[in-house]
């Protein structure tokens, strides 16, 4: 993204126009087709010079809130952060370098989590660090079995 173009004009309209141009009826459907792509990668695909990752995040959260699927959104963001920071999956050894990568993924995830869910994701972070997933674990989407155990969908 260059020159702040992402914030010019009505970025929400632009975002959804780009999603529809690609044949999707929602930003969530577009993102679901790319479950391990980072938010920045999704933004670049929608408009390299005029869409920002934070705009994609905001749109995905708004859709999740409308659909009452915020927990799924939270899992989705974790998958994207883990895929970006740990492309080879969960490390077998948490040496300094790997500890940093895990901390970066989990810290970014917590930062991107709505305030209403932060305490829960902090508990999940603690659980993941206390009892790490198997080496190489790499969730490929928000419906990963381990993620569903850690962050089950809310009962309606």
PDB file of N, CA, C and O in Angstrom, residues 83-116:
ATOM      1  N   UNK A  83      -0.287 -18.891  10.381  1.00  0.00           N
ATOM      2  CA  UNK A  83       0.213 -19.210   9.043  1.00  0.00           C
ATOM      3  C   UNK A  83       1.303 -18.243   8.611  1.00  0.00           C
ATOM      4  O   UNK A  83       2.278 -18.632   7.977  1.00  0.00           O
ATOM      5  N   UNK A  84       1.134 -16.987   8.985  1.00  0.00           N
ATOM      6  CA  UNK A  84       2.121 -15.981   8.601  1.00  0.00           C
ATOM      7  C   UNK A  84       3.409 -16.116   9.427  1.00  0.00           C
ATOM      8  O   UNK A  84       4.511 -16.064   8.889  1.00  0.00           O
ATOM      9  N   UNK A  85       3.271 -16.305  10.732  1.00  0.00           N
ATOM     10  CA  UNK A  85       4.433 -16.319  11.626  1.00  0.00           C
ATOM     11  C   UNK A  85       5.094 -17.693  11.754  1.00  0.00           C
ATOM     12  O   UNK A  85       6.287 -17.781  12.043  1.00  0.00           O
ATOM     13  N   UNK A  86       4.305 -18.739  11.585  1.00  0.00           N
ATOM     14  CA  UNK A  86       4.811 -20.113  11.731  1.00  0.00           C
ATOM     15  C   UNK A  86       4.435 -20.922  10.487  1.00  0.00           C
ATOM     16  O   UNK A  86       3.651 -21.871  10.560  1.00  0.00           O
ATOM     17  N   UNK A  87       4.983 -20.587   9.324  1.00  0.00           N
ATOM     18  CA  UNK A  87       4.576 -21.263   8.084  1.00  0.00           C
ATOM     19  C   UNK A  87       4.850 -22.760   8.077  1.00  0.00           C
ATOM     20  O   UNK A  87       4.204 -23.494   7.330  1.00  0.00           O
ATOM     21  N   UNK A  88       5.770 -23.217   8.907  1.00  0.00           N
ATOM     22  CA  UNK A  88       6.067 -24.654   8.979  1.00  0.00           C
ATOM     23  C   UNK A  88       5.348 -25.322  10.139  1.00  0.00           C
ATOM     24  O   UNK A  88       5.658 -26.461  10.488  1.00  0.00           O
ATOM     25  N   UNK A  89       4.423 -24.629  10.747  1.00  0.00           N
ATOM     26  CA  UNK A  89       3.667 -25.191  11.860  1.00  0.00           C
ATOM     27  C   UNK A  89       4.299 -24.875  13.200  1.00  0.00           C
ATOM     28  O   UNK A  89       5.335 -24.205  13.292  1.00  0.00           O
ATOM     29  N   UNK A  90       3.644 -25.377  14.231  1.00  0.00           N
ATOM     30  CA  UNK A  90       4.107 -25.136  15.602  1.00  0.00           C
ATOM     31  C   UNK A  90       5.501 -25.732  15.766  1.00  0.00           C
ATOM     32  O   UNK A  90       5.737 -26.873  15.396  1.00  0.00           O
ATOM     33  N   UNK A  91       6.437 -24.968  16.342  1.00  0.00           N
ATOM     34  CA  UNK A  91       7.813 -25.470  16.467  1.00  0.00           C
ATOM     35  C   UNK A  91       7.936 -26.611  17.471  1.00  0.00           C
ATOM     36  O   UNK A  91       7.212 -26.667  18.463  1.00  0.00           O
ATOM     37  N   UNK A  92       8.854 -27.502  17.194  1.00  0.00           N
ATOM     38  CA  UNK A  92       9.115 -28.634  18.090  1.00  0.00           C
ATOM     39  C   UNK A  92       9.821 -28.155  19.358  1.00  0.00           C
ATOM     40  O   UNK A  92       9.622 -28.716  20.438  1.00  0.00           O
ATOM     41  N   UNK A  93      10.633 -27.119  19.221  1.00  0.00           N
ATOM     42  CA  UNK A  93      11.391 -26.586  20.347  1.00  0.00           C
ATOM     43  C   UNK A  93      11.133 -25.087  20.424  1.00  0.00           C
ATOM     44  O   UNK A  93      11.211 -24.383  19.416  1.00  0.00           O
ATOM     45  N   UNK A  94      10.842 -24.596  21.625  1.00  0.00           N
ATOM     46  CA  UNK A  94      10.638 -23.163  21.795  1.00  0.00           C
ATOM     47  C   UNK A  94      11.942 -22.496  22.245  1.00  0.00           C
ATOM     48  O   UNK A  94      12.069 -22.033  23.375  1.00  0.00           O
ATOM     49  N   UNK A  95      12.912 -22.473  21.325  1.00  0.00           N
ATOM     50  CA  UNK A  95      14.130 -21.720  21.594  1.00  0.00           C
ATOM     51  C   UNK A  95      13.798 -20.229  21.427  1.00  0.00           C
ATOM     52  O   UNK A  95      12.651 -19.868  21.166  1.00  0.00           O
ATOM     53  N   UNK A  96      14.774 -19.377  21.591  1.00  0.00           N
ATOM     54  CA  UNK A  96      14.498 -17.940  21.547  1.00  0.00           C
ATOM     55  C   UNK A  96      13.855 -17.505  20.226  1.00  0.00           C
ATOM     56  O   UNK A  96      12.898 -16.736  20.226  1.00  0.00           O
ATOM     57  N   UNK A  97      14.370 -17.984  19.121  1.00  0.00           N
ATOM     58  CA  UNK A  97      13.844 -17.585  17.809  1.00  0.00           C
ATOM     59  C   UNK A  97      12.397 -18.032  17.644  1.00  0.00           C
ATOM     60  O   UNK A  97      11.543 -17.254  17.199  1.00  0.00           O
ATOM     61  N   UNK A  98      12.112 -19.279  18.009  1.00  0.00           N
ATOM     62  CA  UNK A  98      10.744 -19.784  17.870  1.00  0.00           C
ATOM     63  C   UNK A  98       9.803 -19.160  18.892  1.00  0.00           C
ATOM     64  O   UNK A  98       8.636 -18.908  18.593  1.00  0.00           O
ATOM     65  N   UNK A  99      10.306 -18.895  20.083  1.00  0.00           N
ATOM     66  CA  UNK A  99       9.488 -18.233  21.103  1.00  0.00           C
ATOM     67  C   UNK A  99       9.048 -16.863  20.592  1.00  0.00           C
ATOM     68  O   UNK A  99       7.912 -16.445  20.778  1.00  0.00           O
ATOM     69  N   UNK A 100       9.955 -16.165  19.914  1.00  0.00           N
ATOM     70  CA  UNK A 100       9.611 -14.860  19.347  1.00  0.00           C
ATOM     71  C   UNK A 100       8.515 -15.000  18.285  1.00  0.00           C
ATOM     72  O   UNK A 100       7.568 -14.217  18.264  1.00  0.00           O
ATOM     73  N   UNK A 101       8.651 -15.982  17.398  1.00  0.00           N
ATOM     74  CA  UNK A 101       7.653 -16.178  16.342  1.00  0.00           C
ATOM     75  C   UNK A 101       6.278 -16.491  16.934  1.00  0.00           C
ATOM     76  O   UNK A 101       5.267 -15.970  16.477  1.00  0.00           O
ATOM     77  N   UNK A 102       6.251 -17.356  17.944  1.00  0.00           N
ATOM     78  CA  UNK A 102       4.987 -17.705  18.606  1.00  0.00           C
ATOM     79  C   UNK A 102       4.410 -16.472  19.291  1.00  0.00           C
ATOM     80  O   UNK A 102       3.210 -16.181  19.175  1.00  0.00           O
ATOM     81  N   UNK A 103       5.262 -15.727  19.992  1.00  0.00           N
ATOM     82  CA  UNK A 103       4.794 -14.524  20.685  1.00  0.00           C
ATOM     83  C   UNK A 103       4.251 -13.495  19.701  1.00  0.00           C
ATOM     84  O   UNK A 103       3.232 -12.842  19.972  1.00  0.00           O
ATOM     85  N   UNK A 104       4.911 -13.369  18.565  1.00  0.00           N
ATOM     86  CA  UNK A 104       4.448 -12.418  17.546  1.00  0.00           C
ATOM     87  C   UNK A 104       3.062 -12.821  17.038  1.00  0.00           C
ATOM     88  O   UNK A 104       2.163 -11.992  16.924  1.00  0.00           O
ATOM     89  N   UNK A 105       2.892 -14.098  16.728  1.00  0.00           N
ATOM     90  CA  UNK A 105       1.591 -14.578  16.234  1.00  0.00           C
ATOM     91  C   UNK A 105       0.504 -14.380  17.282  1.00  0.00           C
ATOM     92  O   UNK A 105      -0.573 -13.842  16.984  1.00  0.00           O
ATOM     93  N   UNK A 106       0.772 -14.807  18.502  1.00  0.00           N
ATOM     94  CA  UNK A 106      -0.246 -14.723  19.546  1.00  0.00           C
ATOM     95  C   UNK A 106      -0.501 -13.277  19.960  1.00  0.00           C
ATOM     96  O   UNK A 106      -1.652 -12.892  20.214  1.00  0.00           O
ATOM     97  N   UNK A 107       0.542 -12.464  20.005  1.00  0.00           N
ATOM     98  CA  UNK A 107       0.367 -11.053  20.348  1.00  0.00           C
ATOM     99  C   UNK A 107      -0.446 -10.306  19.310  1.00  0.00           C
ATOM    100  O   UNK A 107      -1.343  -9.517  19.651  1.00  0.00           O
ATOM    101  N   UNK A 108      -0.170 -10.556  18.043  1.00  0.00           N
ATOM    102  CA  UNK A 108      -0.945  -9.915  16.973  1.00  0.00           C
ATOM    103  C   UNK A 108      -2.399 -10.367  17.023  1.00  0.00           C
ATOM    104  O   UNK A 108      -3.321  -9.572  16.817  1.00  0.00           O
ATOM    105  N   UNK A 109      -2.590 -11.654  17.306  1.00  0.00           N
ATOM    106  CA  UNK A 109      -3.944 -12.204  17.399  1.00  0.00           C
ATOM    107  C   UNK A 109      -4.722 -11.518  18.519  1.00  0.00           C
ATOM    108  O   UNK A 109      -5.870 -11.087  18.325  1.00  0.00           O
ATOM    109  N   UNK A 110      -4.104 -11.398  19.667  1.00  0.00           N
ATOM    110  CA  UNK A 110      -4.788 -10.752  20.791  1.00  0.00           C
ATOM    111  C   UNK A 110      -5.092  -9.294  20.452  1.00  0.00           C
ATOM    112  O   UNK A 110      -6.182  -8.790  20.730  1.00  0.00           O
ATOM    113  N   UNK A 111      -4.149  -8.612  19.819  1.00  0.00           N
ATOM    114  CA  UNK A 111      -4.365  -7.212  19.442  1.00  0.00           C
ATOM    115  C   UNK A 111      -5.537  -7.063  18.479  1.00  0.00           C
ATOM    116  O   UNK A 111      -6.271  -6.071  18.537  1.00  0.00           O
ATOM    117  N   UNK A 112      -5.738  -8.034  17.605  1.00  0.00           N
ATOM    118  CA  UNK A 112      -6.807  -7.978  16.603  1.00  0.00           C
ATOM    119  C   UNK A 112      -8.142  -8.515  17.118  1.00  0.00           C
ATOM    120  O   UNK A 112      -9.133  -8.509  16.388  1.00  0.00           O
ATOM    121  N   UNK A 113      -8.169  -8.991  18.353  1.00  0.00           N
ATOM    122  CA  UNK A 113      -9.385  -9.570  18.933  1.00  0.00           C
ATOM    123  C   UNK A 113     -10.257  -8.462  19.515  1.00  0.00           C
ATOM    124  O   UNK A 113      -9.749  -7.560  20.190  1.00  0.00           O
ATOM    125  N   UNK A 114     -11.563  -8.531  19.284  1.00  0.00           N
ATOM    126  CA  UNK A 114     -12.454  -7.539  19.896  1.00  0.00           C
ATOM    127  C   UNK A 114     -12.337  -7.574  21.421  1.00  0.00           C
ATOM    128  O   UNK A 114     -12.107  -8.632  22.001  1.00  0.00           O
ATOM    129  N   UNK A 115     -12.489  -6.430  22.029  1.00  0.00           N
ATOM    130  CA  UNK A 115     -12.359  -6.294  23.481  1.00  0.00           C
ATOM    131  C   UNK A 115     -13.231  -7.301  24.221  1.00  0.00           C
ATOM    132  O   UNK A 115     -12.830  -7.834  25.253  1.00  0.00           O
ATOM    133  N   UNK A 116     -14.399  -7.589  23.687  1.00  0.00           N
ATOM    134  CA  UNK A 116     -15.348  -8.510  24.334  1.00  0.00           C
ATOM    135  C   UNK A 116     -14.805  -9.925  24.465  1.00  0.00           C
ATOM    136  O   UNK A 116     -15.309 -10.707  25.269  1.00  0.00           O
TER     137      UNK A 116
END
